[in-house]
XYZ file of N, CA, C and O in Angstrom:
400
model
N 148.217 25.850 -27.036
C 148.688 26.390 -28.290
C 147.958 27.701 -28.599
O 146.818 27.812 -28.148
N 148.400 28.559 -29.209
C 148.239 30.024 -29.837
C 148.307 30.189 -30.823
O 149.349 30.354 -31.457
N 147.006 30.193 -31.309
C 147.177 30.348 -33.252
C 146.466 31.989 -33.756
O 145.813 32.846 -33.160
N 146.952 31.860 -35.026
C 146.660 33.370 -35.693
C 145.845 33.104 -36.872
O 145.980 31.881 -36.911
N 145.178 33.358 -37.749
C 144.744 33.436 -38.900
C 145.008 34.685 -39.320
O 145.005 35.610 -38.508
N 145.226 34.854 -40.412
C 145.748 36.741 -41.149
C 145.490 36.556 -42.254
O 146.097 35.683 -42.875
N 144.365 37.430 -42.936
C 143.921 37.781 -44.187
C 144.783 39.056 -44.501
O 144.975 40.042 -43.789
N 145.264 38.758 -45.799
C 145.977 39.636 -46.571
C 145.393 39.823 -47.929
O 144.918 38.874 -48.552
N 145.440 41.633 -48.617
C 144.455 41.764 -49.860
C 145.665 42.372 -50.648
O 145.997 43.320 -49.936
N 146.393 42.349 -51.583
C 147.228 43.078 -51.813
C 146.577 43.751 -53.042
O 145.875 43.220 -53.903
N 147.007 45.167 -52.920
C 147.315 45.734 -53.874
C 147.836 45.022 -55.507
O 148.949 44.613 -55.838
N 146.714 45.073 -56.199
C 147.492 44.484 -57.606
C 148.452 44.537 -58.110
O 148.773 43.600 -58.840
N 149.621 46.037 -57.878
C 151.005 46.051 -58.517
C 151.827 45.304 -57.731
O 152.961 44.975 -58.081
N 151.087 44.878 -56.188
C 152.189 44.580 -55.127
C 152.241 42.834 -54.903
O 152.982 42.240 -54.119
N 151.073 42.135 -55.976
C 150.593 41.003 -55.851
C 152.116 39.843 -55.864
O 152.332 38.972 -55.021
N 152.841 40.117 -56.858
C 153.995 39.269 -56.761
C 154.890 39.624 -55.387
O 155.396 38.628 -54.869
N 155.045 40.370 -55.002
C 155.911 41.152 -54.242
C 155.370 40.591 -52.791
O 156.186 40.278 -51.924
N 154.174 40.498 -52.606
C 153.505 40.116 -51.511
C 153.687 38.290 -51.173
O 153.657 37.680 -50.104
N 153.812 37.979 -52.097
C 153.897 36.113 -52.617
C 155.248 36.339 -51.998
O 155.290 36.046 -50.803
N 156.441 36.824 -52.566
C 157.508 36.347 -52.472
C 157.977 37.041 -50.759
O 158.966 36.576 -50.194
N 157.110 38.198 -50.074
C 157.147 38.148 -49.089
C 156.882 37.064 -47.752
O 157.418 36.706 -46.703
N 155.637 36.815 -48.600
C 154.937 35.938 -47.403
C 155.832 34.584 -47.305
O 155.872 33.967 -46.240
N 156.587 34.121 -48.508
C 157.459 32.907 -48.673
C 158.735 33.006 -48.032
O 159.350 31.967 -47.794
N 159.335 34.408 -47.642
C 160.258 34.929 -47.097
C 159.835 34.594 -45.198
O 160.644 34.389 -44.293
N 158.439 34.643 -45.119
C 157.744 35.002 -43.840
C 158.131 33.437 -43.529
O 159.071 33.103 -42.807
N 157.233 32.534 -44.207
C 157.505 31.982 -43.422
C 158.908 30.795 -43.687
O 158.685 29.713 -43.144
N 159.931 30.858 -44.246
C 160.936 30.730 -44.175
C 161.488 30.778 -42.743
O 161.880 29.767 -42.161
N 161.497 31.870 -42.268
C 162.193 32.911 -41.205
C 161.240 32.305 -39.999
O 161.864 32.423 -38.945
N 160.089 31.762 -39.807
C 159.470 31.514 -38.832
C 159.777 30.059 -39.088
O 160.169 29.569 -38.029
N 159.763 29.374 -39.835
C 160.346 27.907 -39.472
C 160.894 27.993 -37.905
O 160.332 28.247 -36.840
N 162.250 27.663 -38.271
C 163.608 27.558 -36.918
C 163.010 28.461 -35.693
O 163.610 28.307 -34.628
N 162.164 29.173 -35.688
C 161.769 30.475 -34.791
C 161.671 29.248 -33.122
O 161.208 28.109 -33.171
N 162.173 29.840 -31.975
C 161.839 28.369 -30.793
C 160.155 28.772 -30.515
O 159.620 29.869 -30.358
N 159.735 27.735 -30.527
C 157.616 28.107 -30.038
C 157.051 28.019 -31.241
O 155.930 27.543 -31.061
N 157.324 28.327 -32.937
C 156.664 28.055 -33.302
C 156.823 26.928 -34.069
O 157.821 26.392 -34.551
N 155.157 26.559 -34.102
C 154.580 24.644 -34.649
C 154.520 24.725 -35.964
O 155.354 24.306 -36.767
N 153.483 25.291 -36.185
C 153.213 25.164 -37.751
C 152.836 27.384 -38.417
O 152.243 28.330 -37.898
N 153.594 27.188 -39.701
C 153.480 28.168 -40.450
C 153.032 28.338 -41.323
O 153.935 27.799 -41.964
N 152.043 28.779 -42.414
C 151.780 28.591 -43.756
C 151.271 29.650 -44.383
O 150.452 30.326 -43.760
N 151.661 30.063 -45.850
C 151.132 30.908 -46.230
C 150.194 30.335 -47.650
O 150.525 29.390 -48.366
N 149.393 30.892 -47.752
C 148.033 30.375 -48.742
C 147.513 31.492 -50.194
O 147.510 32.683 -49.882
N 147.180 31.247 -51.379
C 146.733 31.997 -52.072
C 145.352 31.565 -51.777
O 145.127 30.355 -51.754
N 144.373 32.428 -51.543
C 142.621 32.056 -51.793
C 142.607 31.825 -53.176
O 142.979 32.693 -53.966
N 142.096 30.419 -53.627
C 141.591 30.214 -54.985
C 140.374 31.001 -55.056
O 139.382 31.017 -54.327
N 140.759 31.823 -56.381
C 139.785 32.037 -57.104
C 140.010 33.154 -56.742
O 139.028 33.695 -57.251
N 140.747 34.257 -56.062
C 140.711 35.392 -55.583
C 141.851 35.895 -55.802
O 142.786 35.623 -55.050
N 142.030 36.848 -57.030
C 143.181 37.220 -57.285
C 143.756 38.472 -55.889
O 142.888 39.170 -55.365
N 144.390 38.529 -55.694
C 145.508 39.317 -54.940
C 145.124 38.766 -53.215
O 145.439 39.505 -52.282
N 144.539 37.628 -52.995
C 143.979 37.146 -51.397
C 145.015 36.377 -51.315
O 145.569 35.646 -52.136
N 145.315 36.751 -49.681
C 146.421 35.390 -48.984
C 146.044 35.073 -47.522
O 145.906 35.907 -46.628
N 145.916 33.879 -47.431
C 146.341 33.790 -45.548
C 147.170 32.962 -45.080
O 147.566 31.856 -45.449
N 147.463 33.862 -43.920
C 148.622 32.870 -43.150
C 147.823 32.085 -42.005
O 146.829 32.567 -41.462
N 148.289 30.982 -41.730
C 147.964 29.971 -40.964
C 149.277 29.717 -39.901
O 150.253 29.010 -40.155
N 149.058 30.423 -38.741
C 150.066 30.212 -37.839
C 150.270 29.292 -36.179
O 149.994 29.936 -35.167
N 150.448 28.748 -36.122
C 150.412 27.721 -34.526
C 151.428 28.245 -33.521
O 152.218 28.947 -34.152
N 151.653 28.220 -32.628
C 152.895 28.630 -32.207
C 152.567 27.718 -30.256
O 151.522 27.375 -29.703
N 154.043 27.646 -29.809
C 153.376 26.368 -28.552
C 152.888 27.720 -27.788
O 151.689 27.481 -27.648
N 153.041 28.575 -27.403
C 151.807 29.389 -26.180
C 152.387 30.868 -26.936
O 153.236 31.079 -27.802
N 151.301 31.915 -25.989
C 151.349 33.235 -27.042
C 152.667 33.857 -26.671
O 152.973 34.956 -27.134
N 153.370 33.274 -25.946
C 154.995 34.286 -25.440
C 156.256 33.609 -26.804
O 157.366 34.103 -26.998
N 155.767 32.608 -27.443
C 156.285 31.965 -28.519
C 155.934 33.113 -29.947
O 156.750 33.532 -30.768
N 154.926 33.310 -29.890
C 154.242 34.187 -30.414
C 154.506 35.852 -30.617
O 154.445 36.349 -31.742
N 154.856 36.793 -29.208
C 155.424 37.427 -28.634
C 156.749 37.389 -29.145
O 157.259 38.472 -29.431
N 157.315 36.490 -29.292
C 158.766 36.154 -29.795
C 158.932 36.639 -31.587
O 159.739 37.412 -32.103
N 158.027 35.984 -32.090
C 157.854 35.821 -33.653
C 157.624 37.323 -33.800
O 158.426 37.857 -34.566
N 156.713 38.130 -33.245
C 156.271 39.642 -33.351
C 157.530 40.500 -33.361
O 157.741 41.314 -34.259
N 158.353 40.298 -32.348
C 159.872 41.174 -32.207
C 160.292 40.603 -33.566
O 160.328 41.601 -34.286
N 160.562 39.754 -34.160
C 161.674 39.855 -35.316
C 161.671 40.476 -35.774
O 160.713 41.240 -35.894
N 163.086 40.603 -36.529
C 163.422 41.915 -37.650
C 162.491 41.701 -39.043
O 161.818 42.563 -39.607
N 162.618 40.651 -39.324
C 161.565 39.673 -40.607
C 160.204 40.201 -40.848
O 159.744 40.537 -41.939
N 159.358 40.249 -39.192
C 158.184 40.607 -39.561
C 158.289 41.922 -39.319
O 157.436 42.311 -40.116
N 158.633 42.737 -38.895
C 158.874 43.875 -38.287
C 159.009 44.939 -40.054
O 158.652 46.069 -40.384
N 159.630 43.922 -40.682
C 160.074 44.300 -42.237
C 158.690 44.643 -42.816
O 158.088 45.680 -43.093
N 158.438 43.272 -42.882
C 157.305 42.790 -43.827
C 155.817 44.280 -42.789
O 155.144 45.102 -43.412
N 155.802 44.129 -41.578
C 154.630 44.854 -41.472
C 154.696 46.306 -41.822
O 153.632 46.924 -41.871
N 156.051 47.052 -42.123
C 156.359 48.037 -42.974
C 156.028 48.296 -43.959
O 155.694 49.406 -44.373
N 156.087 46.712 -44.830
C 155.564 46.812 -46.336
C 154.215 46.908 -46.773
O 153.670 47.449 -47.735
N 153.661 45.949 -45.392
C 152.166 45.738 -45.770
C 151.456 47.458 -45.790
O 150.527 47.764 -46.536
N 152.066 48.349 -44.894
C 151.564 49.710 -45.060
C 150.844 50.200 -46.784
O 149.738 50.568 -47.179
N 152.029 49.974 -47.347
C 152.292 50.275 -49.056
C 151.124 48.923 -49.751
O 150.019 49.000 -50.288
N 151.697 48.185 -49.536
C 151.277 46.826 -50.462
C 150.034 46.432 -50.318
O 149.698 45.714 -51.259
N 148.623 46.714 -48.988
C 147.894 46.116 -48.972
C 146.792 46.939 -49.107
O 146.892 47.950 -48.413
N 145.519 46.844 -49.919
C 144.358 47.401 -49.547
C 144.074 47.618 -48.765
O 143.974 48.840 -48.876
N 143.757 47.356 -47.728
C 143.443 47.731 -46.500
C 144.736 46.607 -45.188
O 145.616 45.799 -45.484
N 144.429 46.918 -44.314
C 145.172 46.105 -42.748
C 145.018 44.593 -43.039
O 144.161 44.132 -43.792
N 145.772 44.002 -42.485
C 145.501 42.667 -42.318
C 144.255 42.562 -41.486
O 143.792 43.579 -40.970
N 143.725 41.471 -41.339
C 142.772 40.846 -41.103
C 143.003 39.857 -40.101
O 143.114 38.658 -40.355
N 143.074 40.345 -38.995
C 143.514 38.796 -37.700
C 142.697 38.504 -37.039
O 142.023 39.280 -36.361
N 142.586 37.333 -37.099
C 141.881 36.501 -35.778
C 143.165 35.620 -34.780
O 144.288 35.278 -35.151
N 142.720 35.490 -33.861
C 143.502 35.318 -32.780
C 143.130 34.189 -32.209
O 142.031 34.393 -31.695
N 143.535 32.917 -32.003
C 142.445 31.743 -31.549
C 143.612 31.176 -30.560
O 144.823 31.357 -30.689
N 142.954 30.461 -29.563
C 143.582 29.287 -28.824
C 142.483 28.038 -28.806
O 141.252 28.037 -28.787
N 143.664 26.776 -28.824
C 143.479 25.643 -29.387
C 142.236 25.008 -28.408
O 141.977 25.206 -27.220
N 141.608 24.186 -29.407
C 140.684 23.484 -28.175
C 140.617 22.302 -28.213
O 140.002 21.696 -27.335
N 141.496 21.389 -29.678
C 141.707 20.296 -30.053
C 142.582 20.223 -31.179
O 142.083 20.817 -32.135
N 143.592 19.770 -31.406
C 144.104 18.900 -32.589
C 144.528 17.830 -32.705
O 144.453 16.984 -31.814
N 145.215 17.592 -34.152
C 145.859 16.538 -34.558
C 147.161 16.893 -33.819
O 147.252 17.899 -33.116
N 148.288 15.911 -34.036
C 149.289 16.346 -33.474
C 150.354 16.932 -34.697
O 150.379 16.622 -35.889
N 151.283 17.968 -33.884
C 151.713 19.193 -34.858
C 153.328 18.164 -34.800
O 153.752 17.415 -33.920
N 153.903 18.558 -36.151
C 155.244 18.658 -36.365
C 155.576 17.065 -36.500
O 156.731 16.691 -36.707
């Protein structure tokens, strides 16, 4: 498995806009073929913080999710909308529960 972590800071005017993106995100990555699990997160206690929590079955699943038109959108926006770049870490699995 091929997972992502992505810290997102938005911009305060862009804070709703970014929510209803990331809910759009992972909508669109549900049905996607390869990927397991999707999630997008507010950090408590941290106004304008988000992360996504992504699984996907190997990184060509992954590779797949990157071409869409969806994110392809959204990483357009993040230009405008975010304080600074996302924030990725890149991990492969070394144990879990079982997904899905």
């Amino acid at each position: 498995m091929y997972g992502l972590i992505v810290e997102l800071a938005a911009k305060p005017a862009f804070d709703g806009d970014l929510e209803a993106l990331l809910c759009d995100l992972v909508a669109a990555a549900g049905p996607e073929e390869g990927t397991l699990f999707y999630a997008a997160h507010r950090l408590a206690g941290q106004d304008n913080a988000f992360v996504l929590y992504e699984l996907y079955r190997d990184r060509a699943a992954w590779d797949a999710h990157v071409g869409s038109e969806v994110l392809q959108q959204a990483l357009r926006r993040f230009e405008d909308w975010l304080v600074v770049p996302p924030k990725i870490t890149y991990c492969e699995a070394v144990a879990t529960t079982p997904v899905g």
